[in-house]
Amino acid sequence: MAKATFEVPELSEYTEVPAVKPGAMAHSSTFRAKEEFQQDLGFPGELVEDWQTKAIDKMGELLGKYRSLRVYMDACVKCGSCTDKCHYFLGTQDPKNMPVGRQDLMRKVYRRYFTLAGRLFPKLVGAEDFTKEVLDDWYCYYHQCSQCRRCSVFCPYGIDTAEISMAAREIMDSIGVGQKYCNEIIGKVYKIGNNLGLPGPALIDTIEGLEEDVYDETGVKVRYPIDEEGAEILLVTPSADFFAEPHVDGLIGYGKVFHEAGISWTISTYASEAANFGMFIGSYENMRRLAQRIREAAIKLKVKRIVFGECGHAWRVAYSFLNTLAGPWDFLDPKYPVPQHICEFTHGLIQEGKLKFDKSENDDKVLTYHDSCNVARASRMGDTPGGQFEIPRAIIKATCNHFYDMDEDTIRDRTFCCGGGGGLLTDDLMEVRVKGAKPRIDALNNVMQEKGVTHMAAICAICKTQFSKVLPYYGMEMDQVLSLHQLVSNAIVLTPGEDDDEPDGDEDLDNDNETDEAA
């Protein structure tokens, strides 16, 4: 079991609503961005003078730009439906981690400056001035929200705390109060092309070594091409897939699927990152700049279609916003969806009978599946409602003999977050991450005890990194979480090619970098 400097909650058969402990997580505050990280994104380097006025002006701008934000500020009737739906409240007991409590941090400021009653009778309507103490509360608790949107599923008015958290972070960035983790990563993508800061030559060497490893293991020359102009598919995947387990095992699976399909594909060193942390900080402009890199790479490499790898929030940005951020995509082949998820691609081949599997290759595992939040509650797959739930499970069942779902109240659109999404996948928030993971770990532990489950598959880089880190805090093994396409890789029956000779390439790199940024 991993050692903790904080109290790790005990697992329970059912996640119970805890007693409230005001201020339980008030001490948790993620590192702030340095001046250079802020400026790379177009934000002030430090807290600006007259920050209060500028923050209120920015709030007014967002209220005018996003009508939904004003609705969310006005619509809440304090019904309590959301109070026990947030994994962070369930794990930390802090009432400001209740969705309504987190919303009210902004709502009281909104009422003070943007409603008549708040300007005239602030105490009567719960309105407060935007003081430095309130700003500190914002920074603390809006970085204890993974923007998973579970609360919005249960809210009778559909209030989306994720959008409120994004707006709060954008307001704070605009006055020079940004988070180091997200803002530094976005800057790396601008300068180098991916969250890791992995330059093109290093990426090429790593992929060449991967190609050799696959040949040594299978005797089949499966290609992992980079910057190949004229390829049919541009694969855009999280940079964690390039070297870190269990992520790289998924990338190996993608390559094997493309090999069996007989379709040419490529990775781009320029757009070697599917993740878009601009969404986490609520910045449309930075979301757009990141998405434009994918467009530029697709044009340069003259591809016909774009496929996204296993990354939860990247798929949300791609599915929901890619056309707005970087369209039109009229230079791509109109026969294919823009974008397409790797699970959709693989599932389509399975339905067409183009992939063969030996399911016994996964018989050492009893599987369950974690529905990643951004896939489950902010996107779809395929052409039918609920495809984002059914397609990944169909792939697991096609490649494995033993699969069991977790409790129905903890999966599909009610899924619990991994606890590390929304820009929280940083070690300075480890207490929040471990405690926030408890509801999901409870459900996992139950299905382990009842059905003998040994492993949990996921299709999100952040989820996989988060579980690898927090499972040991609960007495489990870090390798119990798998990439879904790792299961595909294990079971797929490869067809040897005519040129299955020794592949070219240098020795594989010994890469032991941290994986948190890659997710």
Short mmCIF file of C-alpha atoms in Angstrom, two decimals:
data_model
loop_
_atom_site.label_atom_id
_atom_site.label_comp_id
_atom_site.label_asym_id
_atom_site.label_seq_id
_atom_site.Cartn_x
_atom_site.Cartn_y
_atom_site.Cartn_z
CA MET A 1 0.00 0.00 0.00
CA ALA A 2 1.30 3.47 -0.91
CA LYS A 3 2.28 5.71 2.00
CA ALA A 4 0.16 8.79 2.49
CA THR A 5 0.72 12.00 4.43
CA PHE A 6 -3.05 12.30 4.80
CA GLU A 7 -5.85 10.03 5.96
CA VAL A 8 -6.99 7.69 3.19
CA PRO A 9 -10.71 6.89 3.41
CA GLU A 10 -11.67 3.31 4.12
CA LEU A 11 -13.40 1.44 1.32
CA SER A 12 -17.03 0.50 1.89
CA GLU A 13 -19.56 -1.71 0.14
CA TYR A 14 -21.63 1.33 -0.73
CA THR A 15 -20.35 4.88 -0.85
CA GLU A 16 -22.26 6.57 1.96
CA VAL A 17 -23.07 10.25 2.30
CA PRO A 18 -20.54 11.50 4.87
CA ALA A 19 -20.94 13.92 7.75
CA VAL A 20 -20.08 17.45 6.72
CA LYS A 21 -16.67 18.83 7.76
CA PRO A 22 -16.48 22.53 6.86
CA GLY A 23 -13.04 23.56 5.69
CA ALA A 24 -11.76 19.99 5.45
CA MET A 25 -9.93 20.75 2.19
CA ALA A 26 -9.31 24.47 2.61
CA HIS A 27 -5.59 23.73 2.96
CA SER A 28 -5.38 22.22 -0.52
CA SER A 29 -4.05 24.63 -3.11
CA THR A 30 -2.36 23.68 -6.34
CA PHE A 31 0.85 25.43 -7.43
CA ARG A 32 0.35 28.70 -9.26
CA ALA A 33 1.70 29.33 -12.74
CA LYS A 34 4.90 31.30 -13.14
CA GLU A 35 4.97 34.44 -15.23
CA GLU A 36 6.34 32.76 -18.36
CA PHE A 37 3.61 30.09 -18.31
CA GLN A 38 0.91 32.73 -18.06
CA GLN A 39 2.31 34.91 -20.81
CA ASP A 40 2.65 32.01 -23.26
CA LEU A 41 -1.12 31.69 -23.07
CA GLY A 42 -1.87 35.40 -23.33
CA PHE A 43 -2.53 36.00 -19.62
CA PRO A 44 -0.93 38.45 -17.15
CA GLY A 45 2.12 37.06 -15.39
CA GLU A 46 0.98 37.95 -11.88
CA LEU A 47 -2.03 39.30 -10.00
CA VAL A 48 -2.83 42.57 -11.72
CA GLU A 49 -3.52 45.87 -10.04
CA ASP A 50 -7.20 46.62 -9.67
CA TRP A 51 -7.76 42.87 -10.03
CA GLN A 52 -11.23 43.01 -8.49
CA THR A 53 -12.60 45.41 -11.12
CA LYS A 54 -11.00 43.44 -13.95
CA ALA A 55 -12.32 40.14 -12.63
CA ILE A 56 -15.85 41.52 -12.40
CA ASP A 57 -15.54 42.92 -15.91
CA LYS A 58 -14.40 39.51 -17.14
CA MET A 59 -17.33 37.86 -15.40
CA GLY A 60 -19.67 40.29 -17.13
CA GLU A 61 -18.06 39.45 -20.46
CA LEU A 62 -18.59 35.72 -19.90
CA LEU A 63 -22.18 36.22 -18.75
CA GLY A 64 -22.86 38.02 -22.01
CA LYS A 65 -20.97 35.50 -24.11
CA TYR A 66 -22.40 32.34 -22.56
CA ARG A 67 -26.10 32.64 -21.78
CA SER A 68 -25.96 29.27 -20.06
CA LEU A 69 -23.69 30.71 -17.37
CA ARG A 70 -26.28 33.31 -16.39
CA VAL A 71 -28.99 30.63 -16.35
CA TYR A 72 -26.84 28.50 -14.03
CA MET A 73 -26.33 31.46 -11.70
CA ASP A 74 -30.07 32.17 -11.51
CA ALA A 75 -31.70 28.74 -11.72
CA CYS A 76 -30.55 26.96 -8.56
CA VAL A 77 -33.33 26.45 -5.99
CA LYS A 78 -31.17 24.62 -3.41
CA CYS A 79 -33.13 21.40 -3.83
CA GLY A 80 -30.19 19.28 -2.68
CA SER A 81 -30.25 16.80 -5.56
CA CYS A 82 -26.59 17.39 -6.32
CA THR A 83 -25.16 17.44 -2.81
CA ASP A 84 -24.17 13.77 -2.60
CA LYS A 85 -23.33 13.28 -6.29
CA CYS A 86 -19.82 14.73 -6.32
CA HIS A 87 -17.02 12.25 -5.69
CA TYR A 88 -14.91 14.99 -4.12
CA PHE A 89 -17.54 15.75 -1.49
CA LEU A 90 -18.08 12.04 -0.85
CA GLY A 91 -14.35 11.59 -0.37
CA THR A 92 -13.42 14.80 1.46
CA GLN A 93 -16.61 15.74 3.38
CA ASP A 94 -15.99 19.43 2.63
CA PRO A 95 -19.33 21.18 1.92
CA LYS A 96 -17.66 23.52 -0.58
CA ASN A 97 -17.06 20.39 -2.65
CA MET A 98 -20.79 19.87 -2.93
CA PRO A 99 -21.70 21.03 -6.44
CA VAL A 100 -24.07 23.64 -5.04
CA GLY A 101 -21.42 24.79 -2.56
CA ARG A 102 -18.86 25.19 -5.34
CA GLN A 103 -21.38 27.01 -7.54
CA ASP A 104 -22.23 29.39 -4.71
CA LEU A 105 -18.63 30.61 -4.58
CA MET A 106 -19.33 32.30 -7.90
CA ARG A 107 -23.05 32.81 -7.40
CA LYS A 108 -22.59 35.10 -4.39
CA VAL A 109 -20.24 37.32 -6.42
CA TYR A 110 -22.62 37.27 -9.36
CA ARG A 111 -25.50 38.36 -7.15
CA ARG A 112 -23.48 41.21 -5.65
CA TYR A 113 -22.52 42.80 -8.95
CA PHE A 114 -25.04 41.61 -11.53
CA THR A 115 -28.44 41.60 -9.77
CA LEU A 116 -30.46 44.53 -8.46
CA ALA A 117 -31.26 42.81 -5.16
CA GLY A 118 -27.60 42.01 -4.61
CA ARG A 119 -26.52 45.59 -5.21
CA LEU A 120 -29.19 47.00 -2.87
CA PHE A 121 -29.63 44.30 -0.20
CA PRO A 122 -26.61 41.97 -0.44
CA LYS A 123 -27.02 40.24 2.91
CA LEU A 124 -30.65 39.36 2.21
CA VAL A 125 -29.78 37.45 -0.98
CA GLY A 126 -26.45 35.92 -0.02
CA ALA A 127 -24.39 38.33 -2.10
CA GLU A 128 -20.78 39.09 -1.17
CA ASP A 129 -18.03 41.39 -2.35
CA PHE A 130 -15.25 39.82 -4.42
CA THR A 131 -12.54 40.03 -1.78
CA LYS A 132 -9.07 38.46 -1.71
CA GLU A 133 -10.45 35.84 0.69
CA VAL A 134 -13.14 34.93 -1.84
CA LEU A 135 -10.54 34.79 -4.62
CA ASP A 136 -8.44 32.38 -2.53
CA ASP A 137 -11.53 30.21 -2.02
CA TRP A 138 -12.09 30.22 -5.77
CA TYR A 139 -8.54 29.08 -6.46
CA CYS A 140 -8.75 26.36 -3.84
CA TYR A 141 -12.12 24.83 -4.65
CA TYR A 142 -12.37 25.42 -8.40
CA HIS A 143 -9.24 23.29 -8.57
CA GLN A 144 -11.03 20.55 -6.67
CA CYS A 145 -13.52 20.06 -9.50
CA SER A 146 -12.70 17.60 -12.28
CA GLN A 147 -15.46 19.02 -14.50
CA CYS A 148 -16.93 15.52 -14.77
CA ARG A 149 -20.55 16.76 -15.03
CA ARG A 150 -22.00 13.96 -12.89
CA CYS A 151 -23.91 16.53 -10.83
CA SER A 152 -25.60 17.89 -13.94
CA VAL A 153 -27.10 14.45 -14.66
CA PHE A 154 -29.00 14.62 -11.37
CA CYS A 155 -29.80 18.35 -11.31
CA PRO A 156 -33.47 18.90 -12.27
CA TYR A 157 -32.44 22.17 -13.97
CA GLY A 158 -29.34 20.77 -15.68
CA ILE A 159 -26.95 23.17 -13.97
CA ASP A 160 -23.47 22.31 -15.21
CA THR A 161 -20.84 22.87 -12.51
CA ALA A 162 -18.14 22.04 -15.06
CA GLU A 163 -18.96 25.17 -17.06
CA ILE A 164 -18.99 27.24 -13.88
CA SER A 165 -15.57 25.88 -12.92
CA MET A 166 -14.23 26.61 -16.39
CA ALA A 167 -15.55 30.18 -16.21
CA ALA A 168 -14.01 30.71 -12.77
CA ARG A 169 -10.62 29.50 -13.98
CA GLU A 170 -10.81 31.74 -17.04
CA ILE A 171 -11.60 34.73 -14.83
CA MET A 172 -8.66 33.92 -12.55
CA ASP A 173 -6.28 33.46 -15.48
CA SER A 174 -7.36 36.83 -16.87
CA ILE A 175 -6.17 38.59 -13.70
CA GLY A 176 -2.91 36.66 -13.43
CA VAL A 177 -3.91 33.79 -11.13
CA GLY A 178 -3.36 30.63 -13.16
CA GLN A 179 -2.56 27.01 -12.35
CA LYS A 180 0.96 25.79 -13.03
CA TYR A 181 0.01 22.28 -14.17
CA CYS A 182 -2.45 23.17 -16.94
CA ASN A 183 -0.81 26.34 -18.16
CA GLU A 184 2.70 24.91 -18.33
CA ILE A 185 1.42 21.92 -20.32
CA ILE A 186 -0.43 24.09 -22.83
CA GLY A 187 2.77 26.07 -23.35
CA LYS A 188 4.69 22.85 -24.07
CA VAL A 189 2.25 21.97 -26.84
CA TYR A 190 2.74 25.39 -28.44
CA LYS A 191 6.52 25.12 -28.32
CA ILE A 192 7.08 21.41 -29.01
CA GLY A 193 3.84 19.68 -29.99
CA ASN A 194 2.79 17.61 -26.99
CA ASN A 195 2.15 17.71 -23.24
CA LEU A 196 5.39 15.90 -22.48
CA GLY A 197 7.63 18.33 -24.27
CA LEU A 198 8.91 15.32 -26.27
CA PRO A 199 10.70 16.71 -29.38
CA GLY A 200 10.22 15.18 -32.81
CA PRO A 201 13.56 13.31 -33.01
CA ALA A 202 13.01 11.70 -29.60
CA LEU A 203 9.47 10.73 -30.60
CA ILE A 204 10.72 9.16 -33.82
CA ASP A 205 13.40 7.16 -31.96
CA THR A 206 10.82 5.98 -29.43
CA ILE A 207 8.39 4.81 -32.11
CA GLU A 208 11.15 3.03 -34.03
CA GLY A 209 12.02 1.11 -30.89
CA LEU A 210 8.36 0.26 -30.40
CA GLU A 211 8.17 -1.11 -33.92
CA GLU A 212 11.14 -3.37 -33.19
CA ASP A 213 9.56 -4.60 -29.96
CA VAL A 214 6.34 -5.57 -31.73
CA TYR A 215 8.28 -7.44 -34.42
CA ASP A 216 10.35 -9.28 -31.81
CA GLU A 217 7.20 -10.34 -30.00
CA THR A 218 4.99 -11.25 -32.96
CA GLY A 219 7.28 -11.89 -35.93
CA VAL A 220 5.03 -9.59 -37.94
CA LYS A 221 6.19 -6.22 -39.21
CA VAL A 222 3.55 -3.84 -37.87
CA ARG A 223 4.38 -0.29 -38.90
CA TYR A 224 4.11 2.77 -36.66
CA PRO A 225 4.65 5.58 -39.19
CA ILE A 226 5.44 9.21 -38.38
CA ASP A 227 5.01 12.23 -40.68
CA GLU A 228 4.16 10.10 -43.73
CA GLU A 229 2.58 12.34 -46.33
CA GLY A 230 -0.34 10.81 -48.21
CA ALA A 231 -1.37 8.35 -45.50
CA GLU A 232 -5.11 7.77 -45.31
CA ILE A 233 -5.44 8.29 -41.54
CA LEU A 234 -3.90 10.83 -39.18
CA LEU A 235 -3.89 9.32 -35.69
CA VAL A 236 -4.10 11.97 -32.98
CA THR A 237 -3.48 10.38 -29.61
CA PRO A 238 -2.37 11.48 -26.11
CA SER A 239 1.40 11.67 -25.78
CA ALA A 240 1.28 9.20 -22.87
CA ASP A 241 0.65 6.56 -25.54
CA PHE A 242 4.18 6.96 -26.85
CA PHE A 243 6.01 5.35 -23.98
CA ALA A 244 4.23 4.87 -20.64
CA GLU A 245 2.36 1.76 -19.53
CA PRO A 246 -0.47 0.99 -19.79
CA HIS A 247 -0.85 3.69 -22.45
CA VAL A 248 1.76 2.41 -24.91
CA ASP A 249 0.09 -1.00 -24.92
CA GLY A 250 -2.97 0.72 -26.36
CA LEU A 251 -0.89 2.37 -29.09
CA ILE A 252 0.52 -1.04 -29.97
CA GLY A 253 -3.08 -2.20 -30.34
CA TYR A 254 -3.98 0.71 -32.64
CA GLY A 255 -1.11 -0.20 -34.94
CA LYS A 256 -2.13 -3.85 -35.08
CA VAL A 257 -5.71 -2.85 -35.96
CA PHE A 258 -4.54 -0.57 -38.78
CA HIS A 259 -2.23 -3.37 -39.98
CA GLU A 260 -5.06 -5.89 -40.18
CA ALA A 261 -7.34 -3.34 -41.87
CA GLY A 262 -4.66 -2.73 -44.51
CA ILE A 263 -5.05 1.02 -44.12
CA SER A 264 -2.14 3.46 -44.21
CA TRP A 265 -1.84 5.80 -41.25
CA THR A 266 0.56 8.20 -39.61
CA ILE A 267 1.33 10.15 -36.47
CA SER A 268 2.37 13.81 -36.76
CA THR A 269 5.32 15.19 -34.79
CA TYR A 270 3.72 18.64 -35.09
CA ALA A 271 0.34 17.54 -33.69
CA SER A 272 1.56 14.74 -31.43
CA GLU A 273 -1.01 15.47 -28.72
CA ALA A 274 -4.73 14.75 -28.58
CA ALA A 275 -5.20 16.40 -25.19
CA ASN A 276 -6.56 19.94 -25.12
CA PHE A 277 -6.08 21.48 -21.69
CA GLY A 278 -7.55 24.74 -22.99
CA MET A 279 -10.92 23.24 -22.07
CA PHE A 280 -9.87 22.71 -18.46
CA ILE A 281 -9.00 26.38 -18.02
CA GLY A 282 -12.13 27.53 -19.85
CA SER A 283 -10.17 29.39 -22.54
CA TYR A 284 -11.79 29.22 -25.96
CA GLU A 285 -8.82 30.96 -27.55
CA ASN A 286 -6.34 28.41 -26.22
CA MET A 287 -8.67 25.54 -27.14
CA ARG A 288 -8.75 26.94 -30.67
CA ARG A 289 -4.97 27.37 -30.92
CA LEU A 290 -4.42 23.77 -29.82
CA ALA A 291 -7.06 22.38 -32.19
CA GLN A 292 -5.64 24.34 -35.12
CA ARG A 293 -2.44 22.31 -34.88
CA ILE A 294 -4.42 19.20 -35.81
CA ARG A 295 -5.91 20.94 -38.82
CA GLU A 296 -2.50 22.15 -39.97
CA ALA A 297 -1.00 18.67 -39.62
CA ALA A 298 -3.87 17.06 -41.53
CA ILE A 299 -3.46 19.51 -44.40
CA LYS A 300 0.32 19.16 -44.51
CA LEU A 301 0.22 15.36 -44.50
CA LYS A 302 -2.65 15.23 -47.04
CA VAL A 303 -4.64 12.67 -45.04
CA LYS A 304 -8.22 11.65 -45.80
CA ARG A 305 -9.51 11.14 -42.27
CA ILE A 306 -8.65 11.75 -38.62
CA VAL A 307 -8.88 9.17 -35.84
CA PHE A 308 -8.47 10.02 -32.16
CA GLY A 309 -6.86 7.65 -29.67
CA GLU A 310 -7.95 6.80 -26.14
CA CYS A 311 -8.29 10.16 -24.37
CA GLY A 312 -11.48 11.20 -22.60
CA HIS A 313 -11.46 14.99 -22.67
CA ALA A 314 -9.71 15.00 -26.07
CA TRP A 315 -12.66 13.08 -27.47
CA ARG A 316 -15.07 15.55 -25.88
CA VAL A 317 -13.27 18.48 -27.50
CA ALA A 318 -13.07 16.63 -30.82
CA TYR A 319 -16.66 15.38 -30.83
CA SER A 320 -18.32 18.54 -29.53
CA PHE A 321 -16.10 21.42 -30.67
CA LEU A 322 -13.59 20.41 -33.37
CA ASN A 323 -15.58 21.77 -36.29
CA THR A 324 -16.14 25.08 -34.51
CA LEU A 325 -12.54 25.34 -33.32
CA ALA A 326 -10.72 24.27 -36.46
CA GLY A 327 -13.23 23.60 -39.26
CA PRO A 328 -14.36 23.35 -41.93
CA TRP A 329 -12.91 19.93 -42.72
CA ASP A 330 -13.98 19.89 -46.35
CA PHE A 331 -10.52 18.75 -47.46
CA LEU A 332 -11.09 15.34 -45.80
CA ASP A 333 -12.95 12.40 -47.35
CA PRO A 334 -16.67 13.04 -46.75
CA LYS A 335 -17.36 9.29 -46.50
CA TYR A 336 -15.99 9.25 -42.95
CA PRO A 337 -17.06 11.03 -39.76
CA VAL A 338 -14.95 13.95 -38.56
CA PRO A 339 -13.61 13.09 -36.12
CA GLN A 340 -13.68 9.33 -35.53
CA HIS A 341 -12.73 7.55 -32.30
CA ILE A 342 -10.36 4.58 -32.43
CA CYS A 343 -13.07 2.53 -30.70
CA GLU A 344 -15.52 3.37 -33.50
CA PHE A 345 -12.90 2.38 -36.05
CA THR A 346 -12.07 -0.93 -34.37
CA HIS A 347 -15.71 -1.77 -33.69
CA GLY A 348 -16.59 -1.15 -37.32
CA LEU A 349 -13.93 -3.63 -38.43
CA ILE A 350 -15.21 -6.19 -35.92
CA GLN A 351 -18.74 -5.84 -37.29
CA GLU A 352 -17.41 -6.29 -40.83
CA GLY A 353 -15.58 -9.46 -39.81
CA LYS A 354 -12.18 -8.03 -40.74
CA LEU A 355 -10.50 -8.72 -37.39
CA LYS A 356 -9.86 -12.14 -35.88
CA PHE A 357 -9.25 -12.65 -32.18
CA ASP A 358 -8.04 -15.39 -29.91
CA LYS A 359 -9.93 -14.47 -26.77
CA SER A 360 -8.01 -17.01 -24.72
CA GLU A 361 -5.00 -14.65 -24.84
CA ASN A 362 -6.84 -12.56 -22.23
CA ASP A 363 -7.98 -15.50 -20.10
CA ASP A 364 -5.56 -14.49 -17.34
CA LYS A 365 -7.79 -11.47 -16.74
CA VAL A 366 -11.34 -10.93 -15.50
CA LEU A 367 -12.36 -7.52 -16.79
CA THR A 368 -14.56 -4.63 -15.81
CA TYR A 369 -14.82 -1.29 -17.59
CA HIS A 370 -14.59 2.30 -16.36
CA ASP A 371 -16.77 4.80 -18.25
CA SER A 372 -14.63 7.91 -18.49
CA CYS A 373 -16.60 11.05 -17.66
CA ASN A 374 -16.01 13.12 -20.78
CA VAL A 375 -16.82 10.18 -23.03
CA ALA A 376 -19.88 9.16 -21.02
CA ARG A 377 -21.46 12.56 -20.37
CA ALA A 378 -20.16 14.84 -23.10
CA SER A 379 -19.96 12.83 -26.32
CA ARG A 380 -21.25 9.91 -28.34
CA MET A 381 -19.80 7.14 -30.48
CA GLY A 382 -21.31 5.55 -33.51
CA ASP A 383 -24.68 6.44 -35.00
CA THR A 384 -26.98 5.37 -32.17
CA PRO A 385 -27.69 6.91 -28.74
CA GLY A 386 -25.58 5.28 -26.03
CA GLY A 387 -22.89 4.17 -28.46
CA GLN A 388 -20.24 5.60 -26.16
CA PHE A 389 -21.31 2.98 -23.61
CA GLU A 390 -21.94 0.00 -25.88
CA ILE A 391 -19.06 0.20 -28.35
CA PRO A 392 -16.20 -0.09 -25.81
CA ARG A 393 -18.00 -2.96 -24.06
CA ALA A 394 -18.58 -4.70 -27.37
CA ILE A 395 -14.84 -4.54 -28.10
CA ILE A 396 -14.03 -6.00 -24.67
CA LYS A 397 -16.51 -8.83 -25.17
CA ALA A 398 -15.04 -9.54 -28.62
CA THR A 399 -11.54 -9.87 -27.18
CA CYS A 400 -12.13 -11.34 -23.70
CA ASN A 401 -14.05 -14.27 -22.25
CA HIS A 402 -14.62 -12.82 -18.79
CA PHE A 403 -16.27 -9.42 -18.32
CA TYR A 404 -18.49 -7.98 -15.59
CA ASP A 405 -19.84 -4.47 -15.19
CA MET A 406 -19.66 -2.58 -11.92
CA ASP A 407 -22.85 -1.55 -10.12
CA GLU A 408 -25.34 0.11 -12.46
CA ASP A 409 -25.47 3.30 -10.39
CA THR A 410 -21.73 3.81 -10.92
CA ILE A 411 -21.41 3.30 -14.69
CA ARG A 412 -22.63 4.72 -18.01
CA ASP A 413 -23.96 8.27 -17.59
CA ARG A 414 -23.86 7.87 -13.78
CA THR A 415 -20.21 6.87 -13.80
CA PHE A 416 -17.97 8.12 -11.03
CA CYS A 417 -14.94 10.13 -12.05
CA CYS A 418 -11.45 8.70 -11.66
CA GLY A 419 -10.68 11.71 -9.44
CA GLY A 420 -7.84 13.13 -11.54
CA GLY A 421 -9.54 14.86 -14.47
CA GLY A 422 -10.13 18.52 -15.19
CA GLY A 423 -6.51 19.55 -14.69
CA LEU A 424 -6.05 17.92 -11.28
CA LEU A 425 -3.58 15.23 -12.35
CA THR A 426 -0.69 16.77 -10.45
CA ASP A 427 1.09 15.52 -7.35
CA ASP A 428 0.43 18.72 -5.39
CA LEU A 429 -3.25 17.68 -5.41
CA MET A 430 -2.65 14.06 -4.43
CA GLU A 431 -4.89 14.21 -1.36
CA VAL A 432 -7.80 15.48 -3.45
CA ARG A 433 -7.12 12.86 -6.11
CA VAL A 434 -6.98 9.93 -3.68
CA LYS A 435 -10.06 10.96 -1.75
CA GLY A 436 -11.97 11.84 -4.91
CA ALA A 437 -11.27 8.38 -6.32
CA LYS A 438 -12.95 6.60 -3.40
CA PRO A 439 -16.45 6.17 -4.93
CA ARG A 440 -15.00 4.58 -8.06
CA ILE A 441 -12.62 2.38 -6.05
CA ASP A 442 -15.55 1.29 -3.85
CA ALA A 443 -17.41 0.06 -6.94
CA LEU A 444 -14.29 -1.60 -8.33
CA ASN A 445 -13.58 -3.33 -5.03
CA ASN A 446 -17.15 -4.65 -4.89
CA VAL A 447 -16.98 -6.27 -8.33
CA MET A 448 -13.55 -7.67 -7.46
CA GLN A 449 -15.00 -9.32 -4.37
CA GLU A 450 -18.24 -10.49 -5.97
CA LYS A 451 -17.11 -11.52 -9.47
CA GLY A 452 -13.38 -12.07 -9.13
CA VAL A 453 -12.51 -9.12 -11.38
CA THR A 454 -8.76 -8.64 -11.70
CA HIS A 455 -8.42 -5.72 -14.11
CA MET A 456 -10.26 -2.57 -15.18
CA ALA A 457 -10.09 -1.28 -18.76
CA ALA A 458 -10.36 2.42 -19.60
CA ILE A 459 -10.18 4.60 -22.72
CA CYS A 460 -8.86 7.79 -21.13
CA ALA A 461 -5.19 8.68 -20.62
CA ILE A 462 -5.94 10.71 -17.50
CA CYS A 463 -8.02 7.88 -16.00
CA LYS A 464 -5.28 5.34 -16.67
CA THR A 465 -2.59 7.56 -15.14
CA GLN A 466 -4.78 8.45 -12.18
CA PHE A 467 -5.70 4.86 -11.34
CA SER A 468 -2.09 3.72 -11.70
CA LYS A 469 -1.21 6.29 -9.05
CA VAL A 470 -4.12 5.98 -6.60
CA LEU A 471 -4.92 2.25 -6.62
CA PRO A 472 -1.92 1.48 -4.38
CA TYR A 473 -3.30 3.89 -1.75
CA TYR A 474 -6.25 1.50 -1.45
CA GLY A 475 -4.15 -1.67 -1.32
CA MET A 476 -4.51 -2.54 -5.00
CA GLU A 477 -1.91 -2.92 -7.74
CA MET A 478 -1.08 -0.10 -10.15
CA ASP A 479 -1.16 -2.47 -13.14
CA GLN A 480 -4.80 -3.42 -12.56
CA VAL A 481 -5.83 -0.66 -14.98
CA LEU A 482 -5.44 -1.38 -18.69
CA SER A 483 -5.88 0.33 -22.04
CA LEU A 484 -8.86 -1.09 -23.87
CA HIS A 485 -6.75 -1.55 -27.00
CA GLN A 486 -4.22 -3.48 -24.93
CA LEU A 487 -6.88 -6.19 -24.82
CA VAL A 488 -7.24 -5.87 -28.59
CA SER A 489 -3.46 -6.12 -28.97
CA ASN A 490 -3.29 -9.26 -26.86
CA ALA A 491 -6.05 -11.12 -28.69
CA ILE A 492 -5.75 -9.99 -32.31
CA VAL A 493 -4.55 -12.58 -34.82
CA LEU A 494 -2.04 -10.87 -37.09
CA THR A 495 -1.63 -11.63 -40.77
CA PRO A 496 2.06 -11.80 -41.76
CA GLY A 497 3.07 -9.56 -44.63
CA GLU A 498 5.35 -10.35 -47.55
CA ASP A 499 8.06 -8.04 -46.21
CA ASP A 500 8.18 -9.35 -42.65
CA ASP A 501 11.94 -9.03 -42.43
CA GLU A 502 13.90 -7.50 -39.59
CA PRO A 503 12.60 -3.91 -39.25
CA ASP A 504 14.87 -0.89 -39.47
CA GLY A 505 15.43 1.33 -36.45
CA ASP A 506 17.70 2.06 -33.56
CA GLU A 507 17.66 0.56 -30.12
CA ASP A 508 14.56 1.37 -28.08
CA LEU A 509 14.98 4.28 -25.74
CA ASP A 510 15.05 3.78 -22.00
CA ASN A 511 12.40 6.32 -21.14
CA ASP A 512 11.39 6.60 -17.51
CA ASN A 513 9.81 10.04 -17.55
CA GLU A 514 6.83 10.86 -15.38
CA THR A 515 3.49 10.16 -17.07
CA ASP A 516 1.19 12.68 -15.40
CA GLU A 517 1.84 15.45 -17.94
CA ALA A 518 1.45 13.05 -20.86
CA ALA A 519 -2.14 12.37 -19.88
#
